[in-house]
Amino acid sequence: MPQFQAPPGTFDVLPPASARYEALVGRFARAAHAAGYGLVVSPLFEDVGVFRRVGESTDVVRKEMYDFDDKGGRRLALRPEGTASVVRAFVQHRPPTPFKAFYVAPHFRYERPQAGRYRQHHQVGVEALGPADPDLDVEVVALAAGLLGDLGLTRVRLRLTSLGDAACRPAYRRALHDHLAARRDELCDEHRDRIADNPLRVLDCKREPCRKATADAPRMLDALCAACAAHFDRVQAGLRALGVAFHVDPSLVRGLDYYTRTTFELEAEALESAQSGAGGGGRYDGLVEALGGPPTPGIGFGLGIERILLACDAEGVFPAPAGLLDAFVVDTTGGEAARDLTAELRRAGLRADRAWEDRSFKAQMKAALRSGARLAVVVEPEGVSVRTLQEKGEAEVVERAQVADAVRRRLG
Ligand code: HAM
């Protein structure tokens, strides 16, 4: 075993497997662009306070954060989630609204590593700041669900709820708190002492005692104020209009504290339930203010790239794109022709590679096959020919000056 390995809970993604990563990110970026979102790149680490604002009562912040002092004595944290970073950047730069951003970024959580749960994972996500319009919720939810559908996933469940707002949630929270306080002794060890922190968290507990104690608990959906109820109705009508299937689930609670109103999760049913959350998101209408900005509503989502790819494996969809190369140059005349031809093919917009170190014809043909290229351009003392690699076909003798044209023609 080599002396150094990727740290626990992290992994390397090498070619050819990384081609799926690239393809997924490419599809996401195209969909985000098509909906008017632009790329935001923000630091991998922030002042720890940025993330504290997203949830003092959450595991993500309390237990799992990679925080540390830098050499200047600043308390920093590696980004555990993307929304707070984008909101911090928004507050700092105050771009015009609507501000529609997307990101592709690593995220860090000190979790117990297992399949689908890592210490460094990667998310594609969007954040839209400015409009409180429920139709924006529809756009964001449809974008997330649409990406998973576009990859070919069919066993994805979209769970949707509303968590209310500053007008109706406090009273609901009190009612839930009272309900749970009356059943304190029945709750699991972890939640018995945490009801006051955030009673909503208990609704998300998977342990039997908490499930029992919350079975007849008051539900946020029954306690929405008129404005939140109208907002939620409009979101549901919009999703129906766009043909996005969803399931209203009043028990949905997400692992971060900032959510208000529309909140959703995309669950990959092909994965084990503990890691089936392929992505999620929702509104966070108070977060910009919490980070020192003017009152500005916001909504977004984050999708976990690794979980999506695991779900694709489980459903047998979205295989690695085949054949990243158009042509592979095999040269038995010393290598100059390979050097010049690959450059020529690439200038012509083709994807080309070659064999190195003047190996035998057989060794070079083996390398050509392994490369996954569709065609071989074979340079021998007698001349140049173009041959199909992955399936049987005639070798076609071509003029040296016509190689790029011949390759293009053969690719169809
Ligand atoms: P989140 O649900 O904490 O939301 O994470 C989003 C997704 O990242 C999860 O659904 C999951 O697929 C993936 N993920 C999270 N933790 C891990 C892990 N340890 N290993 C592998 N995958 C993981 C957020 O982070 C919010 N910022 C989403 C959002 C954006 N809400 C509004 N805007």
PDB file of N, CA, C and O in Angstrom, residues 259-331:
ATOM      1  N   TYR A 259     -34.441  27.815   6.057  1.00  0.00           N
ATOM      2  CA  TYR A 259     -35.564  27.704   5.123  1.00  0.00           C
ATOM      3  C   TYR A 259     -36.843  28.379   5.612  1.00  0.00           C
ATOM      4  O   TYR A 259     -37.174  28.348   6.794  1.00  0.00           O
ATOM      5  N   THR A 260     -37.528  28.996   4.659  1.00  0.00           N
ATOM      6  CA  THR A 260     -38.848  29.577   4.890  1.00  0.00           C
ATOM      7  C   THR A 260     -39.712  29.155   3.709  1.00  0.00           C
ATOM      8  O   THR A 260     -39.197  28.868   2.630  1.00  0.00           O
ATOM      9  N   ARG A 261     -40.975  29.128   3.896  1.00  0.00           N
ATOM     10  CA  ARG A 261     -41.918  28.820   2.797  1.00  0.00           C
ATOM     11  C   ARG A 261     -41.512  27.557   2.027  1.00  0.00           C
ATOM     12  O   ARG A 261     -41.208  26.544   2.616  1.00  0.00           O
ATOM     13  N   THR A 262     -41.444  27.651   0.704  1.00  0.00           N
ATOM     14  CA  THR A 262     -41.214  26.455  -0.126  1.00  0.00           C
ATOM     15  C   THR A 262     -39.918  25.741   0.241  1.00  0.00           C
ATOM     16  O   THR A 262     -38.847  26.349   0.260  1.00  0.00           O
ATOM     17  N   THR A 263     -40.024  24.452   0.499  1.00  0.00           N
ATOM     18  CA  THR A 263     -38.859  23.655   0.844  1.00  0.00           C
ATOM     19  C   THR A 263     -39.035  22.311   0.156  1.00  0.00           C
ATOM     20  O   THR A 263     -40.151  21.786   0.111  1.00  0.00           O
ATOM     21  N   PHE A 264     -37.957  21.788  -0.409  1.00  0.00           N
ATOM     22  CA  PHE A 264     -38.134  20.531  -1.155  1.00  0.00           C
ATOM     23  C   PHE A 264     -36.901  19.645  -1.088  1.00  0.00           C
ATOM     24  O   PHE A 264     -35.797  20.103  -0.773  1.00  0.00           O
ATOM     25  N   GLU A 265     -37.122  18.397  -1.395  1.00  0.00           N
ATOM     26  CA  GLU A 265     -36.032  17.432  -1.427  1.00  0.00           C
ATOM     27  C   GLU A 265     -36.275  16.466  -2.576  1.00  0.00           C
ATOM     28  O   GLU A 265     -37.421  16.103  -2.855  1.00  0.00           O
ATOM     29  N   LEU A 266     -35.194  16.093  -3.241  1.00  0.00           N
ATOM     30  CA  LEU A 266     -35.292  15.110  -4.315  1.00  0.00           C
ATOM     31  C   LEU A 266     -34.675  13.817  -3.810  1.00  0.00           C
ATOM     32  O   LEU A 266     -33.486  13.789  -3.469  1.00  0.00           O
ATOM     33  N   GLU A 267     -35.495  12.802  -3.751  1.00  0.00           N
ATOM     34  CA  GLU A 267     -35.046  11.557  -3.156  1.00  0.00           C
ATOM     35  C   GLU A 267     -34.889  10.511  -4.246  1.00  0.00           C
ATOM     36  O   GLU A 267     -35.826  10.273  -5.016  1.00  0.00           O
ATOM     37  N   ALA A 268     -33.711   9.888  -4.301  1.00  0.00           N
ATOM     38  CA  ALA A 268     -33.482   8.828  -5.290  1.00  0.00           C
ATOM     39  C   ALA A 268     -33.896   7.518  -4.643  1.00  0.00           C
ATOM     40  O   ALA A 268     -33.224   7.028  -3.740  1.00  0.00           O
ATOM     41  N   GLU A 269     -34.995   6.967  -5.104  1.00  0.00           N
ATOM     42  CA  GLU A 269     -35.533   5.766  -4.448  1.00  0.00           C
ATOM     43  C   GLU A 269     -34.661   4.541  -4.680  1.00  0.00           C
ATOM     44  O   GLU A 269     -34.770   3.558  -3.957  1.00  0.00           O
ATOM     45  N   ALA A 270     -33.782   4.619  -5.680  1.00  0.00           N
ATOM     46  CA  ALA A 270     -32.899   3.483  -5.945  1.00  0.00           C
ATOM     47  C   ALA A 270     -31.770   3.399  -4.921  1.00  0.00           C
ATOM     48  O   ALA A 270     -31.072   2.390  -4.860  1.00  0.00           O
ATOM     49  N   LEU A 271     -31.578   4.444  -4.112  1.00  0.00           N
ATOM     50  CA  LEU A 271     -30.496   4.422  -3.123  1.00  0.00           C
ATOM     51  C   LEU A 271     -31.036   4.064  -1.742  1.00  0.00           C
ATOM     52  O   LEU A 271     -32.221   4.233  -1.469  1.00  0.00           O
ATOM     53  N   GLU A 272     -30.141   3.620  -0.883  1.00  0.00           N
ATOM     54  CA  GLU A 272     -30.534   3.329   0.499  1.00  0.00           C
ATOM     55  C   GLU A 272     -31.031   4.584   1.180  1.00  0.00           C
ATOM     56  O   GLU A 272     -30.483   5.672   0.972  1.00  0.00           O
ATOM     57  N   SER A 273     -32.018   4.437   2.054  1.00  0.00           N
ATOM     58  CA  SER A 273     -32.723   5.627   2.530  1.00  0.00           C
ATOM     59  C   SER A 273     -31.817   6.629   3.242  1.00  0.00           C
ATOM     60  O   SER A 273     -32.016   7.830   3.146  1.00  0.00           O
ATOM     61  N   ALA A 274     -30.759   6.151   3.926  1.00  0.00           N
ATOM     62  CA  ALA A 274     -29.911   7.091   4.662  1.00  0.00           C
ATOM     63  C   ALA A 274     -29.186   8.052   3.720  1.00  0.00           C
ATOM     64  O   ALA A 274     -28.855   9.170   4.113  1.00  0.00           O
ATOM     65  N   GLN A 275     -28.915   7.598   2.502  1.00  0.00           N
ATOM     66  CA  GLN A 275     -28.181   8.455   1.563  1.00  0.00           C
ATOM     67  C   GLN A 275     -28.996   8.721   0.308  1.00  0.00           C
ATOM     68  O   GLN A 275     -28.455   8.952  -0.746  1.00  0.00           O
ATOM     69  N   SER A 276     -30.322   8.688   0.429  1.00  0.00           N
ATOM     70  CA  SER A 276     -31.125   8.806  -0.786  1.00  0.00           C
ATOM     71  C   SER A 276     -31.391  10.256  -1.171  1.00  0.00           C
ATOM     72  O   SER A 276     -31.960  10.515  -2.215  1.00  0.00           O
ATOM     73  N   GLY A 277     -30.983  11.201  -0.330  1.00  0.00           N
ATOM     74  CA  GLY A 277     -31.187  12.608  -0.670  1.00  0.00           C
ATOM     75  C   GLY A 277     -30.242  13.014  -1.788  1.00  0.00           C
ATOM     76  O   GLY A 277     -29.045  13.216  -1.567  1.00  0.00           O
ATOM     77  N   ALA A 278     -30.760  13.105  -3.018  1.00  0.00           N
ATOM     78  CA  ALA A 278     -29.911  13.494  -4.144  1.00  0.00           C
ATOM     79  C   ALA A 278     -29.744  15.004  -4.173  1.00  0.00           C
ATOM     80  O   ALA A 278     -28.784  15.523  -4.726  1.00  0.00           O
ATOM     81  N   GLY A 279     -30.679  15.699  -3.556  1.00  0.00           N
ATOM     82  CA  GLY A 279     -30.569  17.156  -3.547  1.00  0.00           C
ATOM     83  C   GLY A 279     -31.759  17.754  -2.843  1.00  0.00           C
ATOM     84  O   GLY A 279     -32.710  17.065  -2.481  1.00  0.00           O
ATOM     85  N   GLY A 280     -31.659  19.042  -2.625  1.00  0.00           N
ATOM     86  CA  GLY A 280     -32.773  19.709  -1.966  1.00  0.00           C
ATOM     87  C   GLY A 280     -32.544  21.202  -1.939  1.00  0.00           C
ATOM     88  O   GLY A 280     -31.486  21.694  -2.345  1.00  0.00           O
ATOM     89  N   GLY A 281     -33.559  21.890  -1.470  1.00  0.00           N
ATOM     90  CA  GLY A 281     -33.413  23.338  -1.423  1.00  0.00           C
ATOM     91  C   GLY A 281     -34.683  23.983  -0.931  1.00  0.00           C
ATOM     92  O   GLY A 281     -35.541  23.323  -0.326  1.00  0.00           O
ATOM     93  N   GLY A 282     -34.782  25.260  -1.190  1.00  0.00           N
ATOM     94  CA  GLY A 282     -35.967  25.978  -0.771  1.00  0.00           C
ATOM     95  C   GLY A 282     -35.697  27.452  -0.618  1.00  0.00           C
ATOM     96  O   GLY A 282     -34.610  27.945  -0.940  1.00  0.00           O
ATOM     97  N   ARG A 283     -36.722  28.141  -0.118  1.00  0.00           N
ATOM     98  CA  ARG A 283     -36.614  29.592   0.137  1.00  0.00           C
ATOM     99  C   ARG A 283     -35.870  29.851   1.423  1.00  0.00           C
ATOM    100  O   ARG A 283     -35.917  29.052   2.363  1.00  0.00           O
ATOM    101  N   TYR A 284     -35.218  30.994   1.472  1.00  0.00           N
ATOM    102  CA  TYR A 284     -34.539  31.430   2.711  1.00  0.00           C
ATOM    103  C   TYR A 284     -34.678  32.945   2.758  1.00  0.00           C
ATOM    104  O   TYR A 284     -33.718  33.674   2.577  1.00  0.00           O
ATOM    105  N   ASP A 285     -35.917  33.395   2.995  1.00  0.00           N
ATOM    106  CA  ASP A 285     -36.198  34.818   2.842  1.00  0.00           C
ATOM    107  C   ASP A 285     -35.556  35.707   3.913  1.00  0.00           C
ATOM    108  O   ASP A 285     -35.539  36.920   3.763  1.00  0.00           O
ATOM    109  N   GLY A 286     -34.997  35.111   4.977  1.00  0.00           N
ATOM    110  CA  GLY A 286     -34.362  35.944   6.006  1.00  0.00           C
ATOM    111  C   GLY A 286     -32.847  35.906   6.005  1.00  0.00           C
ATOM    112  O   GLY A 286     -32.193  36.600   6.786  1.00  0.00           O
ATOM    113  N   LEU A 287     -32.251  35.095   5.113  1.00  0.00           N
ATOM    114  CA  LEU A 287     -30.804  34.848   5.229  1.00  0.00           C
ATOM    115  C   LEU A 287     -29.953  36.057   4.835  1.00  0.00           C
ATOM    116  O   LEU A 287     -28.920  36.317   5.441  1.00  0.00           O
ATOM    117  N   VAL A 288     -30.388  36.792   3.811  1.00  0.00           N
ATOM    118  CA  VAL A 288     -29.598  37.956   3.390  1.00  0.00           C
ATOM    119  C   VAL A 288     -29.511  38.951   4.549  1.00  0.00           C
ATOM    120  O   VAL A 288     -28.430  39.472   4.862  1.00  0.00           O
ATOM    121  N   GLU A 289     -30.625  39.168   5.200  1.00  0.00           N
ATOM    122  CA  GLU A 289     -30.601  40.062   6.365  1.00  0.00           C
ATOM    123  C   GLU A 289     -29.736  39.502   7.485  1.00  0.00           C
ATOM    124  O   GLU A 289     -28.975  40.242   8.123  1.00  0.00           O
ATOM    125  N   ALA A 290     -29.827  38.206   7.707  1.00  0.00           N
ATOM    126  CA  ALA A 290     -29.036  37.600   8.790  1.00  0.00           C
ATOM    127  C   ALA A 290     -27.541  37.788   8.545  1.00  0.00           C
ATOM    128  O   ALA A 290     -26.748  37.826   9.476  1.00  0.00           O
ATOM    129  N   LEU A 291     -27.157  37.917   7.251  1.00  0.00           N
ATOM    130  CA  LEU A 291     -25.745  38.114   6.941  1.00  0.00           C
ATOM    131  C   LEU A 291     -25.424  39.592   6.699  1.00  0.00           C
ATOM    132  O   LEU A 291     -24.391  39.923   6.121  1.00  0.00           O
ATOM    133  N   GLY A 292     -26.334  40.462   7.132  1.00  0.00           N
ATOM    134  CA  GLY A 292     -26.022  41.894   7.135  1.00  0.00           C
ATOM    135  C   GLY A 292     -26.480  42.661   5.909  1.00  0.00           C
ATOM    136  O   GLY A 292     -26.099  43.823   5.729  1.00  0.00           O
ATOM    137  N   GLY A 293     -27.295  42.043   5.047  1.00  0.00           N
ATOM    138  CA  GLY A 293     -27.770  42.726   3.847  1.00  0.00           C
ATOM    139  C   GLY A 293     -29.173  43.277   4.037  1.00  0.00           C
ATOM    140  O   GLY A 293     -29.784  43.096   5.099  1.00  0.00           O
ATOM    141  N   PRO A 294     -29.688  43.951   2.992  1.00  0.00           N
ATOM    142  CA  PRO A 294     -31.044  44.468   3.066  1.00  0.00           C
ATOM    143  C   PRO A 294     -32.044  43.321   2.924  1.00  0.00           C
ATOM    144  O   PRO A 294     -31.697  42.286   2.350  1.00  0.00           O
ATOM    145  N   PRO A 295     -33.269  43.491   3.433  1.00  0.00           N
ATOM    146  CA  PRO A 295     -34.245  42.400   3.292  1.00  0.00           C
ATOM    147  C   PRO A 295     -34.342  41.979   1.831  1.00  0.00           C
ATOM    148  O   PRO A 295     -34.678  42.810   0.978  1.00  0.00           O
ATOM    149  N   THR A 296     -34.000  40.739   1.537  1.00  0.00           N
ATOM    150  CA  THR A 296     -33.992  40.249   0.152  1.00  0.00           C
ATOM    151  C   THR A 296     -34.372  38.778   0.184  1.00  0.00           C
ATOM    152  O   THR A 296     -33.641  37.969   0.754  1.00  0.00           O
ATOM    153  N   PRO A 297     -35.487  38.422  -0.428  1.00  0.00           N
ATOM    154  CA  PRO A 297     -35.846  37.001  -0.464  1.00  0.00           C
ATOM    155  C   PRO A 297     -34.863  36.207  -1.317  1.00  0.00           C
ATOM    156  O   PRO A 297     -34.145  36.790  -2.148  1.00  0.00           O
ATOM    157  N   GLY A 298     -34.831  34.909  -1.125  1.00  0.00           N
ATOM    158  CA  GLY A 298     -33.941  34.064  -1.930  1.00  0.00           C
ATOM    159  C   GLY A 298     -34.453  32.640  -1.966  1.00  0.00           C
ATOM    160  O   GLY A 298     -35.213  32.206  -1.088  1.00  0.00           O
ATOM    161  N   ILE A 299     -34.037  31.930  -2.995  1.00  0.00           N
ATOM    162  CA  ILE A 299     -34.381  30.501  -3.106  1.00  0.00           C
ATOM    163  C   ILE A 299     -33.308  29.808  -3.917  1.00  0.00           C
ATOM    164  O   ILE A 299     -32.685  30.434  -4.793  1.00  0.00           O
ATOM    165  N   GLY A 300     -33.069  28.541  -3.639  1.00  0.00           N
ATOM    166  CA  GLY A 300     -32.067  27.812  -4.415  1.00  0.00           C
ATOM    167  C   GLY A 300     -32.125  26.331  -4.121  1.00  0.00           C
ATOM    168  O   GLY A 300     -32.999  25.848  -3.402  1.00  0.00           O
ATOM    169  N   PHE A 301     -31.186  25.616  -4.739  1.00  0.00           N
ATOM    170  CA  PHE A 301     -31.044  24.185  -4.435  1.00  0.00           C
ATOM    171  C   PHE A 301     -29.590  23.774  -4.560  1.00  0.00           C
ATOM    172  O   PHE A 301     -28.785  24.460  -5.187  1.00  0.00           O
ATOM    173  N   GLY A 302     -29.272  22.639  -3.954  1.00  0.00           N
ATOM    174  CA  GLY A 302     -27.979  21.994  -4.135  1.00  0.00           C
ATOM    175  C   GLY A 302     -28.221  20.528  -4.434  1.00  0.00           C
ATOM    176  O   GLY A 302     -29.042  19.879  -3.769  1.00  0.00           O
ATOM    177  N   LEU A 303     -27.536  20.024  -5.458  1.00  0.00           N
ATOM    178  CA  LEU A 303     -27.660  18.599  -5.794  1.00  0.00           C
ATOM    179  C   LEU A 303     -26.294  17.951  -5.599  1.00  0.00           C
ATOM    180  O   LEU A 303     -25.275  18.502  -6.034  1.00  0.00           O
ATOM    181  N   GLY A 304     -26.258  16.801  -4.957  1.00  0.00           N
ATOM    182  CA  GLY A 304     -24.989  16.119  -4.699  1.00  0.00           C
ATOM    183  C   GLY A 304     -24.571  15.292  -5.912  1.00  0.00           C
ATOM    184  O   GLY A 304     -25.262  14.346  -6.282  1.00  0.00           O
ATOM    185  N   ILE A 305     -23.441  15.667  -6.501  1.00  0.00           N
ATOM    186  CA  ILE A 305     -23.007  14.987  -7.730  1.00  0.00           C
ATOM    187  C   ILE A 305     -22.797  13.490  -7.479  1.00  0.00           C
ATOM    188  O   ILE A 305     -23.238  12.644  -8.263  1.00  0.00           O
ATOM    189  N   GLU A 306     -22.129  13.143  -6.363  1.00  0.00           N
ATOM    190  CA  GLU A 306     -21.827  11.715  -6.116  1.00  0.00           C
ATOM    191  C   GLU A 306     -23.121  10.913  -5.958  1.00  0.00           C
ATOM    192  O   GLU A 306     -23.246   9.810  -6.484  1.00  0.00           O
ATOM    193  N   ARG A 307     -24.059  11.474  -5.213  1.00  0.00           N
ATOM    194  CA  ARG A 307     -25.318  10.729  -5.010  1.00  0.00           C
ATOM    195  C   ARG A 307     -26.079  10.582  -6.318  1.00  0.00           C
ATOM    196  O   ARG A 307     -26.701   9.547  -6.569  1.00  0.00           O
ATOM    197  N   ILE A 308     -26.064  11.619  -7.136  1.00  0.00           N
ATOM    198  CA  ILE A 308     -26.756  11.516  -8.433  1.00  0.00           C
ATOM    199  C   ILE A 308     -26.125  10.398  -9.260  1.00  0.00           C
ATOM    200  O   ILE A 308     -26.833   9.570  -9.855  1.00  0.00           O
ATOM    201  N   LEU A 309     -24.782  10.351  -9.270  1.00  0.00           N
ATOM    202  CA  LEU A 309     -24.132   9.320 -10.082  1.00  0.00           C
ATOM    203  C   LEU A 309     -24.385   7.925  -9.507  1.00  0.00           C
ATOM    204  O   LEU A 309     -24.554   6.960 -10.263  1.00  0.00           O
ATOM    205  N   LEU A 310     -24.448   7.815  -8.184  1.00  0.00           N
ATOM    206  CA  LEU A 310     -24.790   6.516  -7.578  1.00  0.00           C
ATOM    207  C   LEU A 310     -26.207   6.104  -7.986  1.00  0.00           C
ATOM    208  O   LEU A 310     -26.464   4.941  -8.298  1.00  0.00           O
ATOM    209  N   ALA A 311     -27.113   7.072  -7.989  1.00  0.00           N
ATOM    210  CA  ALA A 311     -28.493   6.774  -8.391  1.00  0.00           C
ATOM    211  C   ALA A 311     -28.527   6.350  -9.858  1.00  0.00           C
ATOM    212  O   ALA A 311     -29.266   5.434 -10.234  1.00  0.00           O
ATOM    213  N   CYS A 312     -27.712   7.018 -10.688  1.00  0.00           N
ATOM    214  CA  CYS A 312     -27.654   6.644 -12.112  1.00  0.00           C
ATOM    215  C   CYS A 312     -27.136   5.212 -12.252  1.00  0.00           C
ATOM    216  O   CYS A 312     -27.661   4.430 -13.057  1.00  0.00           O
ATOM    217  N   ASP A 313     -26.118   4.848 -11.464  1.00  0.00           N
ATOM    218  CA  ASP A 313     -25.611   3.466 -11.492  1.00  0.00           C
ATOM    219  C   ASP A 313     -26.730   2.503 -11.120  1.00  0.00           C
ATOM    220  O   ASP A 313     -26.935   1.486 -11.775  1.00  0.00           O
ATOM    221  N   ALA A 314     -27.450   2.839 -10.038  1.00  0.00           N
ATOM    222  CA  ALA A 314     -28.487   1.936  -9.536  1.00  0.00           C
ATOM    223  C   ALA A 314     -29.618   1.771 -10.548  1.00  0.00           C
ATOM    224  O   ALA A 314     -30.232   0.720 -10.635  1.00  0.00           O
ATOM    225  N   GLU A 315     -29.882   2.829 -11.310  1.00  0.00           N
ATOM    226  CA  GLU A 315     -30.955   2.736 -12.313  1.00  0.00           C
ATOM    227  C   GLU A 315     -30.424   2.324 -13.685  1.00  0.00           C
ATOM    228  O   GLU A 315     -31.191   2.180 -14.637  1.00  0.00           O
ATOM    229  N   GLY A 316     -29.088   2.218 -13.801  1.00  0.00           N
ATOM    230  CA  GLY A 316     -28.491   1.826 -15.091  1.00  0.00           C
ATOM    231  C   GLY A 316     -28.676   2.873 -16.174  1.00  0.00           C
ATOM    232  O   GLY A 316     -28.890   2.545 -17.342  1.00  0.00           O
ATOM    233  N   VAL A 317     -28.618   4.149 -15.798  1.00  0.00           N
ATOM    234  CA  VAL A 317     -28.737   5.219 -16.802  1.00  0.00           C
ATOM    235  C   VAL A 317     -27.509   6.127 -16.758  1.00  0.00           C
ATOM    236  O   VAL A 317     -26.685   6.012 -15.852  1.00  0.00           O
ATOM    237  N   PHE A 318     -27.382   6.995 -17.725  1.00  0.00           N
ATOM    238  CA  PHE A 318     -26.305   7.974 -17.827  1.00  0.00           C
ATOM    239  C   PHE A 318     -24.919   7.322 -17.716  1.00  0.00           C
ATOM    240  O   PHE A 318     -24.135   7.630 -16.823  1.00  0.00           O
ATOM    241  N   PRO A 319     -24.614   6.403 -18.654  1.00  0.00           N
ATOM    242  CA  PRO A 319     -23.293   5.770 -18.625  1.00  0.00           C
ATOM    243  C   PRO A 319     -22.206   6.786 -18.986  1.00  0.00           C
ATOM    244  O   PRO A 319     -22.517   7.873 -19.495  1.00  0.00           O
ATOM    245  N   ALA A 320     -20.958   6.411 -18.731  1.00  0.00           N
ATOM    246  CA  ALA A 320     -19.863   7.302 -19.108  1.00  0.00           C
ATOM    247  C   ALA A 320     -19.911   7.515 -20.612  1.00  0.00           C
ATOM    248  O   ALA A 320     -20.121   6.568 -21.362  1.00  0.00           O
ATOM    249  N   PRO A 321     -19.761   8.751 -21.055  1.00  0.00           N
ATOM    250  CA  PRO A 321     -19.773   8.987 -22.500  1.00  0.00           C
ATOM    251  C   PRO A 321     -18.637   8.204 -23.154  1.00  0.00           C
ATOM    252  O   PRO A 321     -17.525   8.194 -22.641  1.00  0.00           O
ATOM    253  N   ALA A 322     -18.961   7.510 -24.249  1.00  0.00           N
ATOM    254  CA  ALA A 322     -17.952   6.657 -24.897  1.00  0.00           C
ATOM    255  C   ALA A 322     -17.067   7.487 -25.814  1.00  0.00           C
ATOM    256  O   ALA A 322     -17.482   8.523 -26.307  1.00  0.00           O
ATOM    257  N   GLY A 323     -15.845   6.997 -26.032  1.00  0.00           N
ATOM    258  CA  GLY A 323     -14.982   7.562 -27.066  1.00  0.00           C
ATOM    259  C   GLY A 323     -14.748   9.045 -26.951  1.00  0.00           C
ATOM    260  O   GLY A 323     -15.381   9.838 -27.635  1.00  0.00           O
ATOM    261  N   LEU A 324     -13.822   9.443 -26.087  1.00  0.00           N
ATOM    262  CA  LEU A 324     -13.555  10.870 -25.954  1.00  0.00           C
ATOM    263  C   LEU A 324     -12.646  11.372 -27.069  1.00  0.00           C
ATOM    264  O   LEU A 324     -12.480  12.560 -27.257  1.00  0.00           O
ATOM    265  N   LEU A 325     -12.050  10.417 -27.824  1.00  0.00           N
ATOM    266  CA  LEU A 325     -11.137  10.828 -28.894  1.00  0.00           C
ATOM    267  C   LEU A 325     -11.733  10.494 -30.257  1.00  0.00           C
ATOM    268  O   LEU A 325     -12.388   9.469 -30.421  1.00  0.00           O
ATOM    269  N   ASP A 326     -11.473  11.356 -31.219  1.00  0.00           N
ATOM    270  CA  ASP A 326     -11.884  11.055 -32.594  1.00  0.00           C
ATOM    271  C   ASP A 326     -10.839  10.172 -33.274  1.00  0.00           C
ATOM    272  O   ASP A 326     -11.176   9.230 -33.972  1.00  0.00           O
ATOM    273  N   ALA A 327      -9.574  10.525 -33.062  1.00  0.00           N
ATOM    274  CA  ALA A 327      -8.534   9.805 -33.816  1.00  0.00           C
ATOM    275  C   ALA A 327      -7.285   9.603 -32.971  1.00  0.00           C
ATOM    276  O   ALA A 327      -6.960  10.420 -32.117  1.00  0.00           O
ATOM    277  N   PHE A 328      -6.611   8.482 -33.229  1.00  0.00           N
ATOM    278  CA  PHE A 328      -5.370   8.167 -32.537  1.00  0.00           C
ATOM    279  C   PHE A 328      -4.314   7.918 -33.610  1.00  0.00           C
ATOM    280  O   PHE A 328      -4.518   7.113 -34.514  1.00  0.00           O
ATOM    281  N   VAL A 329      -3.208   8.617 -33.515  1.00  0.00           N
ATOM    282  CA  VAL A 329      -2.191   8.514 -34.559  1.00  0.00           C
ATOM    283  C   VAL A 329      -1.148   7.472 -34.177  1.00  0.00           C
ATOM    284  O   VAL A 329      -0.553   7.529 -33.106  1.00  0.00           O
ATOM    285  N   VAL A 330      -0.984   6.511 -35.082  1.00  0.00           N
ATOM    286  CA  VAL A 330       0.027   5.457 -34.924  1.00  0.00           C
ATOM    287  C   VAL A 330       1.083   5.728 -35.995  1.00  0.00           C
ATOM    288  O   VAL A 330       0.750   5.832 -37.172  1.00  0.00           O
ATOM    289  N   ASP A 331       2.325   5.867 -35.580  1.00  0.00           N
ATOM    290  CA  ASP A 331       3.358   6.281 -36.524  1.00  0.00           C
ATOM    291  C   ASP A 331       4.560   5.358 -36.410  1.00  0.00           C
ATOM    292  O   ASP A 331       5.213   5.315 -35.365  1.00  0.00           O
TER     293      ASP A 331
END
